[in-house]
Structure formats: C-alpha cells, structure tokens
Amino acid sequence: MLVDYHVHTALCGHAVGEMEDYIRVAAQKNLAELGFNDHAPAFHVRDPELTMAAHQLSEYVDQVRILQKRHHRPKIKLGIEADFVPGHEDELKQLLGQYDFDYIYGSVHIIGEWRFDDSRLYPNQYDERDVDEAYEQYFSLIRQSIRSGLFDVLGHMDLIKKFNYWPTGNIDHLLRKTVRTIAEADICVEVNTSGLRRPCAEIYPSEKILGLCHRYGVPVTLGSDAHGPEEVGLDFDKAAETLKRVGYTKVATFERRERKMMPL
Ligand code: ZN
Ligand code: FE
Ligand code: FE
Ligand code: ZN
C-alpha cells in the first residue's frame, strides 16, 4: 500500500493545478492516501512565491477538509510542511496549533540567510561556500528541528545534496548522529522521490541513510513533493523497491497526528 504525503497546492505561489486533479492522479495510481502538505506561512520572510500568506492557512485547511469529505479513495489527509528556522519555534507551534493537522512535516530549506534549495529566486551559493561546512550546518539544523518536538515527519532529510554538491570526506559520523537523534525522538523519515528529478538524481534520503534508519528502527513514509498534478506518486515504484531492498515492510500513516503502520 502506498501513500503520497507530500503534495503542494497553488496557494504556495509556485505549484500549479487544481487540488481535484492531484486527487484524480492519485486515484489513477491507486494510492491508498493522498496528503496535501503545502508550505506553511513563513515568519522569516514573506515571499508570495514561496509560501501561502498567514491569512490563507484557514482557507487551505477548509479546502482540504472539504475534499476529505468528498473523496474516500484515496483517503485525503491534511498535512503542512513547515520550514524549520531556529528562533521561530514558539510562533510556529502557536500557528500550527490552531488546526487539527493529520501530520506536520519539518523541513530545512534555509541555512542562515541562504535559501540553498532554490536557485530560481535565490542565487546559488554552493560555489562560494565550503560544501563540507554546509553539510555540517545543514545536519545540525536537521537535528535541532528533530529535537524541537514540533514535527511528526522529517521532510527530504538530505536536501542539501539537491544541486549535486557533495562532501569531500566521509560523513558517516554525521549521518549516524542524525539518525540516532531521529530514533530518540521517535519521528518518521520521509522517502521523497523529487530528488530523482533534481541534479543530484537520487531519492531523499540516500539508500545509505535509509539503511541506517532501518537499523535504528526509524519508521518511514512516502512523498513525491508534487508541485503539479502530473507529479503525484511519481517514481513510487523506485521508492518501494529501495525500501524493500533496505528491509522495510511497512510505511507510516497519520491521522490527527497519530501514527499507524501499514504494510508496504
Ligand atoms: Zn514548494
Ligand atoms: Fe521542502
Ligand atoms: Fe514540499
Ligand atoms: Zn519539499
């Protein structure tokens, strides 16, 4: 059984298509559940091409809840992808606490002022930076986000590789430390197929990280990070193959922030 827990909507300003069309594609692909997971309003920046505005959050929640009543195959879930930015934890908790989300994703898209995952609106800084240091900083933010206790799912946990810049040395210690932190916090890791469509050309997180996750008993769920209906469930055959190869037999599903495991 497969679920796609990571699809966006036009409300974020950089995704396209009707929500009904996302659902139609999910139904065609026989997904058991489709989770809308749009970018939460951000505190550190107000950019209408990055996230919905704060006043649109209730509109988003209402729209998903309406669709949820209308569709039962796939089951519709209400998620939200929040940017983790240190210093804004309390605001975020307050904002998201107003609604009954099925799950909350934490994602790191920004290191300090550097929006490293978006070269469309923000200049690529990889060439000017020490890439090893960028990996250190990124995974340190990831560990902070895990320890914040705000999130159920860690989104695309090695997103820093997106533009195909890799650490010069071995970072196993960094990965092990991070996966240990995830296991201690008992949260879930997302297997995100959008990495296959990026310069790095691999799933987030890497098979190596997934192997570690499996060893530490970390549950996983699945997302396409679709920003258009045609991307729903994209490359899920590859994701399922990878998961099975690593040893996973179950995926996590969420309802009102309660986790339930389903056979893969
Ligand atoms: Zn997006
Ligand atoms: Fe993201
Ligand atoms: Fe996303
Ligand atoms: Zn994402």
Coordinates of C-alpha atoms and ligand atoms in Angstrom, one line a residue:
M1 CA 0.0 0.0 0.0
L2 CA 1.4 3.3 -1.0
V3 CA 0.6 6.8 0.2
D4 CA 1.7 10.2 -1.1
Y5 CA 2.0 12.5 1.8
H6 CA 3.8 15.4 0.1
V7 CA 1.9 17.3 -2.5
H8 CA 1.6 21.1 -2.7
T9 CA -1.2 23.4 -4.0
A10 CA -1.4 26.6 -6.0
L11 CA -1.7 28.5 -2.7
C12 CA 2.0 28.4 -2.2
G13 CA 2.6 30.5 -5.3
H14 CA 4.9 28.1 -7.1
A15 CA 2.8 25.0 -7.6
V16 CA 0.1 24.6 -10.3
G17 CA -3.2 22.8 -10.8
E18 CA -6.5 22.1 -9.1
M19 CA -6.5 20.1 -5.9
E20 CA -9.1 17.8 -7.6
D21 CA -6.6 17.0 -10.3
Y22 CA -4.0 15.9 -7.7
I23 CA -6.6 13.6 -6.3
R24 CA -7.6 12.2 -9.7
V25 CA -3.9 11.3 -10.5
A26 CA -3.6 9.7 -7.0
A27 CA -6.7 7.6 -7.7
Q28 CA -5.4 6.6 -11.1
K29 CA -2.2 5.4 -9.5
N30 CA -4.2 3.5 -6.9
L31 CA -2.7 5.3 -3.9
A32 CA -4.4 4.5 -0.6
E33 CA -3.9 8.0 0.7
L34 CA -3.1 11.4 -0.6
G35 CA -1.8 14.0 1.8
F36 CA -1.8 17.7 1.0
N37 CA 1.3 19.1 2.6
D38 CA 1.6 22.7 1.4
H39 CA 4.2 25.2 2.6
A40 CA 3.2 26.8 5.9
P41 CA 3.3 30.6 6.1
A42 CA 6.8 31.6 6.9
F43 CA 8.0 34.0 9.7
H44 CA 11.5 34.7 8.4
V45 CA 10.4 36.0 5.0
R46 CA 7.2 37.0 3.3
D47 CA 7.5 35.8 -0.3
P48 CA 4.3 35.1 -2.2
E49 CA 6.2 32.7 -4.5
L50 CA 7.4 30.6 -1.5
T51 CA 4.5 30.1 0.8
M52 CA 0.9 31.0 1.4
A53 CA 0.3 34.1 3.5
A54 CA -0.7 33.7 7.1
H55 CA -4.3 34.6 6.4
Q56 CA -4.6 31.8 3.8
L57 CA -3.9 29.0 6.2
S58 CA -7.5 28.7 7.3
E59 CA -8.6 28.7 3.7
Y60 CA -6.2 25.8 3.0
V61 CA -7.4 23.8 5.9
D62 CA -11.0 24.3 4.9
Q63 CA -10.3 23.3 1.3
V64 CA -8.6 20.1 2.4
R65 CA -11.3 19.2 4.9
I66 CA -14.0 19.7 2.1
L67 CA -12.1 17.4 -0.2
Q68 CA -11.7 14.9 2.6
K69 CA -15.4 14.6 2.9
R70 CA -15.9 14.2 -0.8
H71 CA -13.3 11.5 -1.5
H72 CA -12.6 8.2 0.2
R73 CA -10.3 6.5 -2.4
P74 CA -7.7 7.8 -2.0
K75 CA -8.2 8.9 1.6
I76 CA -7.3 12.6 1.9
K77 CA -5.1 13.8 4.6
L78 CA -4.3 17.3 6.0
G79 CA -0.6 17.9 6.3
I80 CA 1.6 21.0 6.4
E81 CA 5.2 21.4 5.5
A82 CA 6.8 23.9 7.9
D83 CA 10.2 25.5 7.4
F84 CA 12.4 24.9 10.4
V85 CA 14.1 28.2 11.3
P86 CA 15.7 28.4 14.7
G87 CA 14.2 31.1 16.9
H88 CA 10.7 30.8 15.5
E89 CA 9.7 27.6 17.3
D90 CA 7.1 29.2 19.6
E91 CA 5.4 31.2 16.8
L92 CA 5.3 28.1 14.7
K93 CA 3.8 26.0 17.4
Q94 CA 1.2 28.6 18.1
L95 CA 0.3 29.0 14.4
L96 CA 0.0 25.3 13.7
G97 CA -1.7 24.5 17.0
Q98 CA -4.8 26.3 15.7
Y99 CA -5.7 23.4 13.4
D100 CA -6.2 19.7 13.6
F101 CA -3.5 18.5 11.1
D102 CA -3.1 14.9 10.4
Y103 CA 0.7 15.4 10.4
I104 CA 3.3 18.1 10.5
Y105 CA 6.4 18.0 8.4
G106 CA 9.6 19.8 9.4
S107 CA 11.9 20.8 6.5
V108 CA 15.1 22.7 6.5
H109 CA 15.3 24.8 3.3
I110 CA 17.4 27.6 4.7
I111 CA 20.8 27.9 6.3
G112 CA 21.1 31.3 8.0
E113 CA 20.1 33.7 5.2
W114 CA 20.9 31.2 2.5
R115 CA 17.9 29.5 0.8
F116 CA 20.0 26.7 -0.6
D117 CA 17.3 24.7 -2.2
D118 CA 16.0 27.4 -4.5
S119 CA 18.3 28.7 -7.3
R120 CA 15.4 30.1 -9.2
L121 CA 14.7 33.0 -6.9
Y122 CA 17.8 32.9 -4.8
P123 CA 21.4 32.8 -6.1
N124 CA 23.3 29.5 -5.8
Q125 CA 26.0 29.9 -3.2
Y126 CA 27.5 26.5 -3.3
D127 CA 30.5 27.6 -5.4
E128 CA 31.4 30.3 -2.9
R129 CA 30.9 28.2 0.2
D130 CA 32.7 25.4 1.9
V131 CA 30.5 22.5 0.9
D132 CA 31.7 20.3 3.9
E133 CA 30.7 23.1 6.2
A134 CA 27.3 23.5 4.5
Y135 CA 26.6 19.8 5.2
E136 CA 27.6 20.2 8.8
Q137 CA 25.4 23.2 9.2
Y138 CA 22.5 21.6 7.4
F139 CA 22.6 18.4 9.5
S140 CA 23.0 20.4 12.7
L141 CA 19.8 22.3 11.8
I142 CA 18.1 19.0 11.0
R143 CA 19.0 17.7 14.5
Q144 CA 17.7 20.9 16.0
S145 CA 14.4 20.5 14.1
I146 CA 14.1 16.9 15.3
R147 CA 14.7 18.0 18.9
S148 CA 12.2 20.8 18.7
G149 CA 9.4 18.3 19.2
L150 CA 7.3 20.2 16.6
F151 CA 7.2 17.6 13.8
D152 CA 5.9 14.2 13.0
V153 CA 7.8 13.7 9.8
L154 CA 11.2 14.9 8.7
G155 CA 11.0 16.1 5.0
H156 CA 13.6 15.2 2.4
M157 CA 16.3 14.8 5.1
D158 CA 19.3 15.2 2.9
L159 CA 18.0 18.0 0.7
I160 CA 21.4 19.7 0.9
K161 CA 22.6 17.4 -1.9
K162 CA 19.9 18.8 -4.3
F163 CA 22.2 20.6 -6.7
N164 CA 24.7 17.7 -6.8
Y165 CA 27.4 19.2 -4.5
W166 CA 28.8 16.5 -2.3
P167 CA 31.1 16.5 0.8
T168 CA 34.7 15.9 0.1
G169 CA 35.2 13.4 3.0
N170 CA 33.2 10.7 4.7
I171 CA 30.2 12.0 6.7
D172 CA 29.1 8.7 8.2
H173 CA 29.5 10.0 11.7
L174 CA 27.3 13.0 10.9
L175 CA 24.6 10.7 9.4
R176 CA 24.8 8.2 12.3
K177 CA 24.5 11.0 14.8
T178 CA 21.5 12.4 13.0
V179 CA 19.7 9.1 12.6
R180 CA 20.3 8.4 16.3
T181 CA 18.6 11.7 17.1
I182 CA 15.6 10.8 14.9
A183 CA 15.3 7.4 16.6
E184 CA 15.4 9.0 20.1
A185 CA 12.7 11.5 19.1
D186 CA 10.7 8.7 17.6
I187 CA 9.7 10.6 14.5
C188 CA 9.3 9.4 10.9
V189 CA 11.5 10.0 7.9
E190 CA 10.1 10.8 4.5
V191 CA 11.2 9.0 1.4
N192 CA 10.9 11.8 -1.1
T193 CA 11.1 10.9 -4.8
S194 CA 11.6 14.5 -6.0
G195 CA 15.4 14.1 -5.7
L196 CA 15.3 11.9 -8.7
R197 CA 14.1 14.9 -10.8
R198 CA 16.9 17.2 -9.5
P199 CA 20.6 17.5 -10.4
C200 CA 21.5 15.0 -7.6
A201 CA 19.4 12.4 -9.3
E202 CA 18.7 10.3 -6.3
I203 CA 15.9 9.8 -3.7
Y204 CA 15.9 11.8 -0.5
P205 CA 17.4 10.4 1.7
S206 CA 20.0 8.2 0.1
E207 CA 19.8 4.5 0.3
K208 CA 22.7 4.5 2.7
I209 CA 20.8 6.8 5.1
L210 CA 17.7 4.7 4.7
G211 CA 19.7 1.6 5.6
L212 CA 20.8 3.4 8.8
C213 CA 17.2 4.4 9.5
H214 CA 16.1 0.8 9.2
R215 CA 18.8 -0.3 11.6
Y216 CA 17.8 2.2 14.2
G217 CA 14.1 1.3 13.8
V218 CA 13.0 4.6 12.3
P219 CA 9.7 4.5 10.5
V220 CA 9.3 5.9 7.0
T221 CA 6.5 7.4 4.9
L222 CA 6.4 8.5 1.3
G223 CA 6.1 11.7 -0.7
S224 CA 6.5 12.9 -4.2
D225 CA 6.8 16.6 -3.4
A226 CA 4.5 17.2 -6.4
H227 CA 4.1 20.8 -7.4
G228 CA 1.7 19.8 -10.2
P229 CA -0.8 17.0 -10.6
E230 CA 1.3 15.0 -13.0
E231 CA 4.0 14.6 -10.3
V232 CA 1.7 12.8 -7.8
G233 CA 3.1 9.4 -7.0
L234 CA 6.0 9.8 -9.4
D235 CA 8.7 7.2 -9.2
F236 CA 7.0 5.4 -6.3
D237 CA 7.9 2.1 -7.9
K238 CA 11.6 3.0 -7.4
A239 CA 10.9 4.2 -3.8
A240 CA 9.2 1.0 -2.9
E241 CA 12.0 -1.1 -4.5
T242 CA 14.6 0.9 -2.5
L243 CA 12.6 0.5 0.7
K244 CA 12.2 -3.3 0.3
R245 CA 15.9 -3.7 -0.6
V246 CA 16.8 -1.9 2.6
G247 CA 14.5 -4.1 4.6
Y248 CA 11.3 -2.1 5.2
T249 CA 8.0 -3.8 5.0
K250 CA 5.8 -1.0 6.4
V251 CA 5.1 2.6 5.9
A252 CA 3.7 5.1 8.4
T253 CA 0.4 6.8 8.0
F254 CA -1.1 9.6 10.2
E255 CA -4.4 10.7 11.4
R256 CA -4.7 13.6 13.7
R257 CA -1.0 13.2 14.5
E258 CA -1.3 9.6 15.5
R259 CA 1.0 7.2 13.7
K260 CA -0.2 3.9 12.3
M261 CA 2.0 1.4 10.4
M262 CA 0.6 -0.1 7.2
P263 CA 2.1 -2.9 5.1
L264 CA 4.1 -1.5 2.1
Ligands
ZN1 ZN 7.5 24.1 -2.9
FE2 FE 10.5 21.2 1.1
FE3 FE 7.4 20.3 -0.5
ZN4 ZN 9.6 19.8 -0.1

